[in-house]
Coordinates of C-alpha atoms in Angstrom, one line a residue:
Chain B
M50 CA 131.2 166.8 99.8
G51 CA 130.5 170.6 99.0
F52 CA 129.5 172.0 102.2
Q53 CA 130.8 171.0 105.8
Q54 CA 127.2 171.1 107.8
V55 CA 129.4 170.7 110.9
T56 CA 132.1 172.7 112.9
A57 CA 133.8 172.8 115.8
T58 CA 134.6 175.5 119.0
P59 CA 138.1 175.9 119.9
A60 CA 136.9 174.1 123.4
A61 CA 136.2 171.1 121.7
I62 CA 139.1 171.1 119.2
A63 CA 141.1 171.2 122.4
L64 CA 139.1 168.7 124.1
I65 CA 139.6 166.1 120.5
R66 CA 143.6 167.0 121.0
Q67 CA 143.6 166.1 124.4
L68 CA 141.3 162.4 123.9
R69 CA 143.5 162.1 120.6
A70 CA 146.3 161.9 122.6
V71 CA 145.3 159.3 124.5
H72 CA 143.0 157.3 122.7
G73 CA 144.6 157.6 118.6
P74 CA 142.3 159.0 115.6
L75 CA 138.4 159.7 116.7
M76 CA 134.9 159.9 115.3
F77 CA 131.9 161.5 116.5
H78 CA 128.3 160.0 115.9
Q79 CA 125.8 162.3 116.7
S80 CA 123.2 161.0 119.0
G81 CA 119.4 161.1 119.4
G82 CA 117.1 159.4 122.2
C83 CA 116.7 160.1 125.8
C84 CA 119.4 160.5 128.6
D85 CA 122.5 161.6 127.2
G86 CA 120.8 161.2 123.9
S87 CA 120.7 164.5 120.7
A88 CA 124.1 164.9 121.8
P89 CA 127.8 164.2 119.5
M90 CA 129.4 160.7 120.9
C91 CA 133.1 160.7 120.5
Y92 CA 134.6 156.9 119.9
P93 CA 138.3 155.6 118.9
R94 CA 137.8 156.0 115.1
G95 CA 136.7 152.5 113.7
E96 CA 135.3 151.9 117.2
F97 CA 131.3 152.7 116.2
R98 CA 130.1 150.4 112.9
I99 CA 129.2 152.9 110.3
G100 CA 126.2 151.8 108.2
S101 CA 125.4 152.5 104.8
R102 CA 122.5 155.1 106.4
D103 CA 124.6 156.9 108.2
V104 CA 125.5 160.7 106.7
L105 CA 128.8 162.2 106.8
L106 CA 128.2 165.9 108.2
G107 CA 131.7 166.6 107.7
T108 CA 135.3 166.4 109.5
I109 CA 136.8 168.2 112.4
E110 CA 139.9 168.3 113.5
D111 CA 140.7 165.0 111.2
C112 CA 137.8 163.5 112.8
E113 CA 134.7 162.6 110.7
V114 CA 131.2 163.6 112.0
Y115 CA 128.8 160.9 111.2
I116 CA 124.6 160.8 112.0
G117 CA 122.1 158.7 111.5
G118 CA 120.3 158.6 108.1
D119 CA 116.6 158.8 109.4
Q120 CA 117.8 161.7 111.4
Y121 CA 120.0 163.7 109.2
E122 CA 116.5 163.9 107.4
R123 CA 114.8 165.7 110.1
W124 CA 118.4 168.1 110.9
K125 CA 119.5 168.3 107.4
H126 CA 118.4 172.0 107.2
T127 CA 120.6 172.7 110.0
T128 CA 124.5 173.4 110.8
L129 CA 125.8 171.6 113.6
T130 CA 128.6 173.1 116.0
I131 CA 130.1 170.8 118.4
D132 CA 131.2 172.4 121.5
A133 CA 132.2 171.1 124.8
V134 CA 131.0 172.2 128.1
P135 CA 132.2 170.6 131.9
G136 CA 129.7 167.9 132.2
R137 CA 129.6 164.2 133.7
G138 CA 128.5 161.4 131.8
A139 CA 127.8 160.6 127.8
G140 CA 127.3 156.8 127.1
F141 CA 130.5 155.2 125.8
S142 CA 132.0 158.7 124.9
L143 CA 135.5 159.0 125.5
E144 CA 135.5 162.4 127.4
A145 CA 133.5 161.9 130.3
P146 CA 136.3 160.7 132.6
E147 CA 137.7 164.4 131.5
G148 CA 134.9 165.9 133.3
M149 CA 133.8 167.5 129.8
R150 CA 131.1 166.7 127.6
F151 CA 130.8 167.3 124.1
L152 CA 127.3 169.2 122.9
T153 CA 125.5 170.0 119.7
R154 CA 124.9 173.7 118.8
S155 CA 122.8 174.2 115.6
D156 CA 122.2 176.9 113.0
M157 CA 120.0 177.2 110.5
C158 CA 121.2 176.6 107.0
S159 CA 121.6 179.8 104.6
A160 CA 119.7 179.7 101.4
E161 CA 123.4 179.2 99.8
E162 CA 124.0 176.8 102.0
L163 CA 120.8 174.5 101.4
A164 CA 121.5 174.8 97.6
A165 CA 125.1 173.6 98.1
L166 CA 123.3 170.7 99.9
A167 CA 120.9 170.0 97.1
K168 CA 123.7 170.2 94.5
D169 CA 126.2 167.8 95.9
P170 CA 124.3 165.4 99.0
P171 CA 126.5 164.8 101.9
R172 CA 128.1 161.1 101.5
R173 CA 126.8 158.3 103.5
G174 CA 128.7 155.5 105.3
P175 CA 130.6 153.0 105.7
G176 CA 133.4 155.6 105.8
D177 CA 136.8 156.2 104.7
D178 CA 137.3 155.7 100.7
E179 CA 140.2 153.6 101.2
E180 CA 138.3 151.1 103.3
P181 CA 136.6 148.7 101.7
G182 CA 133.1 148.7 102.4
L183 CA 129.3 147.0 101.7
G184 CA 129.6 146.7 98.2
S185 CA 133.3 147.9 97.2
P186 CA 135.0 146.3 94.3
R187 CA 137.4 145.7 97.3
R188 CA 135.7 143.3 99.4
S189 CA 136.0 139.7 98.1
S190 CA 132.7 138.4 97.1
M191 CA 133.7 134.8 97.6
Chain M
M259 CA 108.1 171.6 154.5
R260 CA 111.6 171.6 153.5
Y261 CA 113.7 168.9 154.4
D262 CA 117.4 169.4 155.9
R263 CA 120.2 169.0 153.5
P264 CA 122.0 165.9 154.1
N265 CA 125.3 165.4 156.3
T266 CA 123.9 168.4 158.5
E267 CA 122.6 167.5 162.0
G268 CA 118.9 167.3 161.0
S269 CA 119.2 165.2 158.2
K270 CA 118.7 161.1 158.4
L271 CA 120.7 161.2 154.8
Q272 CA 124.2 160.8 156.4
Y273 CA 126.6 160.3 153.2
K274 CA 130.2 159.0 153.6
A275 CA 132.8 160.7 152.2
R276 CA 133.5 157.6 149.9
Y277 CA 131.9 154.5 148.4
G278 CA 133.0 151.3 147.2
N279 CA 131.9 148.4 144.4
Y280 CA 129.5 145.9 145.6
I281 CA 130.9 142.6 144.5
N282 CA 130.1 139.2 145.8
G283 CA 128.4 140.9 149.0
E284 CA 130.8 143.6 150.2
F285 CA 131.8 146.8 149.7
V286 CA 134.5 147.0 147.9
A287 CA 137.8 149.7 146.2
P288 CA 137.8 149.6 142.6
V289 CA 140.7 147.5 141.6
R290 CA 142.8 150.7 140.5
G291 CA 141.8 153.1 143.1
M292 CA 140.4 155.5 141.2
Y293 CA 137.5 157.8 142.2
F294 CA 135.5 160.4 140.9
E295 CA 133.5 163.7 142.8
N296 CA 129.7 163.0 142.6
V297 CA 128.1 166.4 142.2
S298 CA 124.5 167.1 143.7
P299 CA 122.7 168.8 140.5
V300 CA 120.7 170.5 143.3
T301 CA 123.8 172.8 144.6
G302 CA 126.3 172.0 141.9
R303 CA 128.7 170.4 144.6
P304 CA 130.5 167.5 145.0
F305 CA 129.2 165.4 148.4
C306 CA 131.0 162.2 148.1
E307 CA 133.3 159.8 146.0
I308 CA 132.3 157.1 143.8
P309 CA 134.3 154.3 142.4
R310 CA 136.1 155.0 138.7
S311 CA 136.2 151.7 138.2
T312 CA 137.5 149.6 134.8
G313 CA 137.5 146.2 133.4
E314 CA 139.0 144.4 136.6
D315 CA 136.3 145.6 138.3
I316 CA 133.9 143.9 135.9
E317 CA 135.7 141.3 135.9
R318 CA 136.1 140.6 139.4
A319 CA 131.9 141.2 139.9
L320 CA 131.5 138.9 136.7
D321 CA 133.8 135.9 138.6
A322 CA 131.1 136.3 141.7
A323 CA 128.2 136.4 139.5
H324 CA 129.7 133.4 138.0
A325 CA 130.5 131.2 141.0
A326 CA 126.8 132.1 142.2
K327 CA 124.3 131.1 138.9
V328 CA 124.2 128.0 139.5
A329 CA 123.2 127.7 143.7
W330 CA 120.5 131.0 142.6
G331 CA 119.4 129.3 139.5
R332 CA 118.6 126.5 141.1
T333 CA 116.9 127.9 144.7
P334 CA 113.4 127.4 144.6
P335 CA 111.7 130.4 143.1
A336 CA 109.3 130.7 146.5
E337 CA 112.5 131.4 148.1
R338 CA 113.6 133.9 145.5
A339 CA 110.0 135.8 146.0
N340 CA 110.7 135.8 149.6
I341 CA 113.9 137.8 149.1
L342 CA 112.6 140.3 146.6
N343 CA 109.7 140.8 149.0
K344 CA 112.0 141.1 151.8
I345 CA 114.1 143.6 150.0
A346 CA 110.7 145.9 149.4
D347 CA 110.3 145.5 152.9
V348 CA 113.3 147.0 153.8
M349 CA 112.8 149.7 150.6
E350 CA 109.4 150.6 152.4
A351 CA 110.7 150.9 155.6
N352 CA 113.7 153.2 154.5
L353 CA 111.2 155.2 152.0
E354 CA 112.6 158.4 153.6
L355 CA 116.0 157.7 153.7
L356 CA 116.1 156.7 149.9
A357 CA 114.0 159.2 148.6
L358 CA 116.5 162.2 150.1
S359 CA 119.5 160.4 148.5
E360 CA 117.5 160.1 145.2
S361 CA 116.3 163.8 144.8
W362 CA 120.0 164.8 146.1
D363 CA 121.8 163.0 143.6
N364 CA 119.4 163.6 140.6
G365 CA 117.9 166.7 141.4
K366 CA 114.8 165.9 141.7
P367 CA 111.6 167.2 144.1
I368 CA 111.3 164.9 147.1
R369 CA 107.1 165.4 146.2
E370 CA 108.2 162.6 143.1
T371 CA 110.4 160.3 145.1
L372 CA 108.3 159.7 148.3
A373 CA 105.6 159.6 146.1
A374 CA 106.6 157.6 143.0
D375 CA 109.9 156.6 142.7
L376 CA 110.2 154.9 146.2
P377 CA 106.9 153.1 146.0
L378 CA 106.9 152.1 142.6
A379 CA 110.4 150.9 143.2
V380 CA 109.3 148.7 145.8
D381 CA 106.1 147.5 144.4
H382 CA 108.2 146.1 141.5
F383 CA 109.9 144.3 144.0
R384 CA 106.3 142.7 145.5
Y385 CA 105.0 142.2 141.8
F386 CA 107.7 140.4 140.6
A387 CA 107.8 138.4 143.8
G388 CA 104.0 137.3 142.7
C389 CA 104.8 136.6 139.0
I390 CA 107.5 134.1 139.7
R391 CA 105.2 132.0 142.1
A392 CA 102.8 131.8 139.6
E393 CA 105.1 131.6 136.7
E394 CA 104.4 127.8 135.0
G395 CA 105.8 126.1 131.7
S396 CA 103.9 123.9 129.3
A397 CA 103.0 120.7 128.3
S398 CA 101.6 119.3 125.4
E399 CA 101.1 115.8 124.2
L400 CA 102.0 115.8 121.3
D401 CA 100.8 112.4 119.9
A402 CA 100.3 109.5 121.6
D403 CA 103.8 108.2 122.8
T404 CA 105.0 111.8 122.8
L405 CA 105.1 114.6 125.5
S406 CA 107.0 118.0 125.3
L407 CA 107.5 120.2 128.2
L408 CA 108.6 123.9 127.6
I409 CA 110.4 124.9 130.9
K410 CA 111.6 128.3 131.9
E411 CA 115.5 128.7 133.2
P412 CA 117.0 131.4 134.1
L413 CA 120.1 132.8 131.4
G414 CA 122.6 132.6 134.0
V415 CA 124.9 136.6 134.4
V416 CA 123.8 139.2 132.7
G417 CA 124.3 143.0 132.9
Q418 CA 122.4 145.7 133.3
I419 CA 123.2 149.4 132.5
I420 CA 120.9 151.7 134.4
P421 CA 119.9 155.3 133.7
W422 CA 120.4 158.7 135.4
N423 CA 116.4 159.7 135.5
F424 CA 114.8 157.8 138.0
P425 CA 117.9 156.0 138.9
L426 CA 116.5 153.6 141.6
L427 CA 113.6 152.3 140.1
M428 CA 115.3 151.7 136.4
A429 CA 117.7 149.9 138.6
A430 CA 114.8 147.9 140.0
W431 CA 112.3 147.8 137.0
K432 CA 115.5 145.4 135.9
L433 CA 116.8 144.0 138.7
A434 CA 113.0 142.8 140.0
P435 CA 112.8 140.3 137.0
A436 CA 116.7 139.1 136.5
L437 CA 116.6 138.5 139.9
A438 CA 113.2 136.7 140.3
A439 CA 113.7 134.2 137.1
G440 CA 117.0 133.4 138.9
N441 CA 119.8 135.0 137.2
C442 CA 122.7 137.2 138.7
V443 CA 123.7 141.0 137.8
V444 CA 126.4 142.9 137.1
L445 CA 124.8 146.4 137.0
K446 CA 126.4 149.9 136.2
P447 CA 124.4 152.7 137.6
A448 CA 124.8 155.9 135.4
E449 CA 128.0 158.1 136.6
Q450 CA 125.6 160.9 137.0
T451 CA 123.6 159.5 139.7
P452 CA 125.7 156.6 141.0
V453 CA 125.3 156.5 144.9
T454 CA 121.0 156.0 146.1
I455 CA 121.5 152.3 144.8
L456 CA 124.5 152.0 147.1
L457 CA 122.7 153.2 149.9
W458 CA 120.6 150.9 148.8
A459 CA 122.8 148.1 148.6
E460 CA 123.6 148.6 152.1
L461 CA 120.3 148.4 153.4
V462 CA 119.2 145.5 151.5
G463 CA 122.8 143.6 150.0
H464 CA 122.7 141.0 152.8
L465 CA 119.6 139.7 152.1
L466 CA 120.5 138.3 148.9
P467 CA 123.4 135.6 148.6
P468 CA 126.8 136.7 148.0
G469 CA 127.2 137.3 144.1
V470 CA 123.9 137.7 143.0
L471 CA 124.0 141.6 143.0
N472 CA 126.9 143.0 141.6
I473 CA 126.9 147.0 141.3
V474 CA 130.2 148.2 139.6
N475 CA 130.3 151.9 139.4
G476 CA 132.3 153.9 137.1
F477 CA 132.3 155.9 133.4
G478 CA 130.7 154.1 130.8
V479 CA 133.3 154.1 128.6
E480 CA 135.6 152.3 131.3
A481 CA 133.1 150.4 133.1
G482 CA 129.9 150.0 130.7
K483 CA 132.0 149.3 127.6
P484 CA 133.7 146.0 129.6
L485 CA 130.6 144.8 130.8
A486 CA 128.6 145.6 127.5
S487 CA 131.2 143.8 125.3
S488 CA 131.9 141.2 127.7
P489 CA 131.6 137.4 126.8
R490 CA 130.5 136.7 130.0
V491 CA 127.1 137.9 130.0
A492 CA 124.0 136.1 128.8
K493 CA 122.3 139.6 128.0
I494 CA 122.7 143.0 127.9
A495 CA 119.4 145.7 129.3
F496 CA 120.5 148.8 128.6
T497 CA 118.0 152.2 129.0
G498 CA 119.8 155.7 126.9
E499 CA 120.1 156.8 123.6
T500 CA 120.6 155.6 120.7
S501 CA 124.0 156.2 119.5
T502 CA 125.2 153.8 122.4
G503 CA 122.4 151.2 121.7
R504 CA 123.4 150.8 118.4
L505 CA 127.1 149.8 119.7
I506 CA 125.6 147.8 122.2
M507 CA 124.1 146.1 119.6
Q508 CA 127.0 146.1 118.0
Y509 CA 129.0 144.1 120.7
A510 CA 125.9 141.8 121.5
S511 CA 126.1 140.6 117.9
E512 CA 130.1 139.8 118.6
N513 CA 128.8 137.4 121.6
I514 CA 125.7 136.4 120.2
I515 CA 123.4 138.0 123.0
P516 CA 120.3 139.1 123.3
V517 CA 119.7 143.1 124.5
T518 CA 117.0 145.3 125.8
L519 CA 116.9 148.4 124.6
E520 CA 115.0 151.5 125.8
L521 CA 116.1 154.2 123.7
G522 CA 113.8 157.7 124.4
G523 CA 111.2 159.1 122.6
K524 CA 109.4 162.2 121.5
S525 CA 106.0 161.6 122.7
P526 CA 102.8 163.2 121.0
N527 CA 100.1 164.2 123.9
V528 CA 96.9 164.8 121.6
F529 CA 94.2 166.6 122.9
F530 CA 90.8 166.4 120.6
A531 CA 88.8 169.3 120.7
D532 CA 85.8 167.8 123.0
V533 CA 88.1 168.1 126.3
W534 CA 86.9 171.5 125.8
D535 CA 83.1 170.4 125.7
R536 CA 82.3 171.4 129.8
D537 CA 84.1 173.4 132.3
D538 CA 84.7 170.0 134.6
D539 CA 87.2 167.8 135.9
F540 CA 87.3 166.5 132.8
R541 CA 89.0 169.4 131.6
Q542 CA 91.1 169.8 134.7
K543 CA 92.4 166.2 133.9
A544 CA 93.1 167.5 130.0
L545 CA 95.2 170.4 131.3
E546 CA 97.0 168.3 133.7
G547 CA 98.2 166.1 131.4
F548 CA 99.3 169.2 129.4
V549 CA 101.6 170.0 132.4
M550 CA 103.1 166.3 132.5
F551 CA 106.0 167.4 130.4
L552 CA 107.2 169.0 133.3
L553 CA 107.4 165.5 135.5
N554 CA 110.3 165.0 136.6
Q555 CA 112.1 168.4 134.5
G556 CA 111.0 166.4 131.6
E557 CA 113.7 164.1 132.0
V558 CA 111.4 161.0 130.9
C559 CA 112.1 159.0 128.3
T560 CA 108.2 158.8 127.7
C561 CA 108.2 162.7 128.3
P562 CA 104.4 164.4 126.3
S563 CA 107.1 166.9 124.6
R564 CA 105.2 167.3 121.6
A565 CA 101.6 168.9 122.5
L566 CA 99.6 168.0 119.4
I567 CA 95.9 170.3 119.9
D568 CA 92.7 170.0 117.6
A569 CA 92.0 173.4 115.9
R570 CA 88.8 173.7 116.8
M571 CA 89.7 174.9 120.6
Y572 CA 93.2 175.5 120.1
D573 CA 93.3 179.1 121.1
D574 CA 91.2 178.7 124.5
F575 CA 93.2 175.2 125.3
L576 CA 96.5 176.8 124.9
A577 CA 95.8 180.0 126.9
A578 CA 94.5 178.0 130.0
A579 CA 97.9 175.5 129.3
V580 CA 100.3 177.8 129.5
A581 CA 98.4 179.9 132.2
R582 CA 98.7 176.6 133.9
T583 CA 102.5 175.7 132.9
R584 CA 103.4 179.3 134.2
G585 CA 101.9 178.5 137.8
V586 CA 105.0 176.3 138.2
A587 CA 108.4 177.3 138.8
P588 CA 111.7 175.7 139.7
G589 CA 112.2 175.5 143.4
D590 CA 114.1 173.5 146.0
P591 CA 114.2 170.1 145.4
Y592 CA 114.2 169.6 149.3
D593 CA 110.6 171.7 149.9
T594 CA 108.1 169.4 149.6
D595 CA 105.8 171.8 147.8
T596 CA 108.3 172.0 144.9
K597 CA 107.1 170.1 141.8
L598 CA 110.1 171.4 139.2
G599 CA 113.3 170.7 140.5
A600 CA 116.8 170.7 138.8
Q601 CA 118.1 169.4 135.7
A602 CA 120.4 166.5 136.8
S603 CA 123.8 167.5 135.0
N604 CA 125.5 170.7 133.9
D605 CA 125.5 169.1 130.5
Q606 CA 122.0 168.2 130.6
L607 CA 121.2 171.9 131.3
E608 CA 123.8 173.2 128.4
K609 CA 121.6 170.7 126.2
I610 CA 118.3 172.2 127.2
L611 CA 119.3 175.5 126.3
S612 CA 121.2 174.9 123.2
Y613 CA 117.8 173.4 122.5
I614 CA 115.3 176.3 123.3
D615 CA 117.9 178.4 121.0
I616 CA 117.5 176.1 118.1
G617 CA 113.7 176.5 118.8
K618 CA 114.4 180.3 118.6
K619 CA 116.0 180.4 115.2
E620 CA 113.9 177.6 113.9
G621 CA 110.8 180.5 114.6
A622 CA 109.2 178.7 116.9
R623 CA 107.6 181.2 119.0
L624 CA 108.3 180.9 122.5
L625 CA 104.9 181.2 124.7
C626 CA 106.4 181.1 128.3
G627 CA 110.4 179.9 130.0
G628 CA 113.0 179.4 127.7
E629 CA 115.9 180.4 130.3
R630 CA 118.2 179.2 133.1
V631 CA 116.7 179.7 136.3
V632 CA 119.1 180.7 139.2
L633 CA 117.7 180.5 142.6
P634 CA 119.3 182.1 145.9
G635 CA 121.3 180.6 148.0
D636 CA 122.8 177.0 148.1
L637 CA 120.9 176.5 145.1
E638 CA 122.6 179.2 143.2
G639 CA 124.7 176.5 141.3
G640 CA 122.3 174.2 140.5
Y641 CA 120.6 173.4 137.2
Y642 CA 117.7 174.8 137.2
V643 CA 115.4 175.5 134.1
A644 CA 112.1 177.6 133.6
P645 CA 109.1 175.8 132.6
T646 CA 109.2 176.1 128.5
V647 CA 106.2 176.0 125.7
F648 CA 107.3 176.5 122.4
E649 CA 104.7 176.9 119.3
G650 CA 105.8 175.6 116.0
Q651 CA 105.5 173.1 113.8
N652 CA 106.2 169.1 113.4
A653 CA 109.0 169.4 111.6
M654 CA 111.1 171.4 113.4
R655 CA 113.8 170.1 115.5
I656 CA 112.8 171.2 118.9
F657 CA 109.5 168.5 117.7
Q658 CA 111.5 165.8 116.2
E659 CA 114.7 165.3 119.3
E660 CA 114.7 164.6 122.6
I661 CA 115.2 167.2 124.6
F662 CA 115.1 165.8 128.0
G663 CA 114.2 168.8 129.4
P664 CA 111.2 171.0 130.8
V665 CA 110.3 172.1 127.0
V666 CA 107.4 171.0 125.2
S667 CA 106.7 172.0 121.5
V668 CA 103.1 172.8 120.3
T669 CA 101.7 172.7 117.2
K670 CA 97.5 172.3 116.3
F671 CA 95.7 169.5 114.2
N672 CA 92.3 169.8 111.6
D673 CA 91.2 166.6 112.0
F674 CA 91.6 163.0 113.3
D675 CA 93.7 162.1 110.3
E676 CA 95.9 164.9 110.8
A677 CA 96.4 164.3 114.5
I678 CA 97.4 160.7 113.8
R679 CA 99.6 161.8 111.0
L680 CA 101.8 164.5 113.0
A681 CA 102.0 162.2 116.4
S682 CA 103.6 159.3 113.9
D683 CA 105.8 162.0 112.0
T684 CA 108.7 161.4 114.7
L685 CA 111.6 158.1 114.5
Y686 CA 110.6 157.1 118.4
G687 CA 107.4 154.6 119.4
L688 CA 107.6 154.6 123.2
G689 CA 105.0 156.9 124.5
A690 CA 101.9 158.7 123.1
G691 CA 98.9 160.8 125.1
V692 CA 95.1 160.8 123.9
W693 CA 92.4 162.9 125.3
S694 CA 89.0 162.4 124.4
R695 CA 85.3 162.5 125.9
D696 CA 84.5 159.9 123.5
I697 CA 85.5 156.6 123.9
H698 CA 85.3 155.8 119.7
T699 CA 88.0 158.8 119.1
A700 CA 90.2 158.1 122.1
F701 CA 90.8 154.3 121.1
R702 CA 90.7 154.6 117.6
A703 CA 93.6 157.2 118.3
A704 CA 95.1 154.7 120.7
R705 CA 95.3 151.9 118.3
A706 CA 96.5 154.1 115.5
I707 CA 99.7 155.6 117.1
P708 CA 102.6 154.0 116.6
A709 CA 104.2 154.2 120.0
G710 CA 104.9 151.0 122.9
R711 CA 102.2 152.5 125.4
V712 CA 99.5 155.0 124.4
W713 CA 98.0 156.7 128.2
T714 CA 94.4 157.4 127.0
N715 CA 93.2 160.3 129.2
C716 CA 95.9 159.6 131.7
Y717 CA 99.3 159.9 131.2
H718 CA 103.0 159.5 133.2
L719 CA 101.6 156.2 135.3
Y720 CA 103.7 153.5 135.4
P721 CA 102.2 150.3 137.4
A722 CA 104.1 147.2 136.6
H723 CA 101.6 145.3 135.4
A724 CA 101.5 147.1 132.2
S725 CA 104.2 146.7 129.5
F726 CA 106.7 149.2 128.7
G727 CA 109.2 149.6 125.8
G728 CA 109.3 151.3 122.4
Y729 CA 108.3 151.1 118.6
K730 CA 110.4 152.1 115.9
N731 CA 114.3 154.0 117.2
S732 CA 113.2 153.7 120.4
G733 CA 114.2 150.1 121.1
I734 CA 113.6 146.8 121.2
G735 CA 111.8 144.4 124.4
R736 CA 109.9 145.1 126.7
E737 CA 110.4 146.3 130.4
N738 CA 107.7 145.7 133.5
H739 CA 104.7 143.1 133.1
R740 CA 104.8 139.3 133.8
M741 CA 106.4 138.9 130.4
M742 CA 109.6 140.8 131.3
L743 CA 110.5 137.3 132.9
D744 CA 110.7 136.3 129.2
H745 CA 113.4 138.5 128.4
Y746 CA 115.4 136.8 131.6
Q747 CA 114.6 133.4 130.7
Q748 CA 115.6 130.7 128.2
T749 CA 113.5 128.2 127.4
K750 CA 114.1 124.7 127.7
N751 CA 112.2 121.9 125.6
V752 CA 112.0 118.7 127.3
L753 CA 110.6 116.2 124.3
I754 CA 109.9 113.0 125.6
S755 CA 108.8 109.7 124.0
H756 CA 107.0 107.2 125.7
S757 CA 107.5 104.3 122.8
E758 CA 109.8 101.7 123.8
K759 CA 109.8 100.6 119.9
P760 CA 112.7 101.7 117.9
M761 CA 112.5 105.4 116.1
G762 CA 112.9 103.7 112.7
F763 CA 115.3 106.3 110.8
F764 CA 118.3 103.9 110.6

């Protein structure tokens, strides 16, 4: 992918490192909908099954950040910054017991960034290139 | 009138310093002995400790539920109904106490908890008490010798994960039908609002046999996930957001169990030009309908957070609607005059402010509000936001994402088709509002918008006997209405032959 649509603040990076020390490799999925929605969810890597329509926004601190394909269509003109603030609940996101909550802040893409995205659109699921996914030749068919 | 703060001499609400989980008919400490501080969003200060439970506590609750399930499932419907009615009576007798706690734990104004949250929760228990008495299976004579009986049976033990926006009411929505249908429940409240349901269990727990109702508190990842992924639950019901909803479906697929998911929305509120035809009660009702985005500080899955206004009256309507919105200011949730309370948590406050920020960056015009409000006295640390109206385009993110705050995004439409196109242009389909004096317009619009609930010339009514649930990404299944019993039951078919003659297959 040409241009990373997601970055992280120092507070988020510190929290990721803290969580990784406990839980191992991590991943993010940007949620939508009510309650704790419209916020990024942090899971152990592989816990959340990335589907073929999920979009990889980028990688922060060695964590892939995905968003649902339909939701991406409505967010694609913006860049995201994952931050961390004091907070409480978060679905099944890993940071809640730490008294912190990941938060998505947003900015508009510049004309150059939009052009870069048009030229080189972000990758979709299923995830790491090394892992066999839907349609992968490494997937046994019989 | 202003109620005294909890744990002061004048208050009937005296919290304990620490609470337990409610398992097998008694309050017990969490297995690992860990607790977390429960913060009131009214003041931003902690006021009690809540169990930080883990998978061990969930297992303990599941043990109790499984031990109780056979007897409870065989308890006559009339007896189960009587118990639900008694629960409702005790809630009603303690309505003020529970309302005070709900406001303190969630931040919502006492005006709402006294008039809506609690009375509706009481009514849900009574409604499903009635439904289960009246429920029946069916019998079909398939031919002269063959009778087919359809008999409803409880699922057994079900898991329920409750949101924080209407903590007790959403628990009642899930508990009343599940218990009525004869299921045992393990329920995990939201970690933001864990305490009122524990007070409730103190009051009503003894009415149910031990193990029928179990409440395990804790964080989603530590307590909710073990519940949602357990092979020992026959169904999981969840209200929340889409990523967790997908995870819950993922876990459910591993156990092949059904789910009910309510995942929110971005509900359009459509005002056709004829509402402005006359300066009468209906015009005022429609303007009130606009301001409904402030109910519960906007923390409602069906918050009418997109207002679509007919271009023919756009300027007049919007000016009056903004003026009416400006008349509502956040205040002390314990003051009975307060209409807008505190957002439920600090992270919720931060999220709302981040959406106000992207709204401005995207070029939406801020018509009022748009900022945090710091109130005096002990409210200084609470989470208050000014009522906020944006004007913009439906493709903007503030029109497409659930902000879950007192924020409405307004745009205009030129004709009926454009109104429906804009109303439908969202990932979600939970609620919608349509407003028109013309019954043809109103009904056509109500049928055309793909949403599970279309309020027509009203908004934010939640009667027990009206189904509630989402189209599209808003979820799977319904809540409320007697149909909800089906979501908590198996259908047993007993196929009976009266013939004594061989079947003749072999």
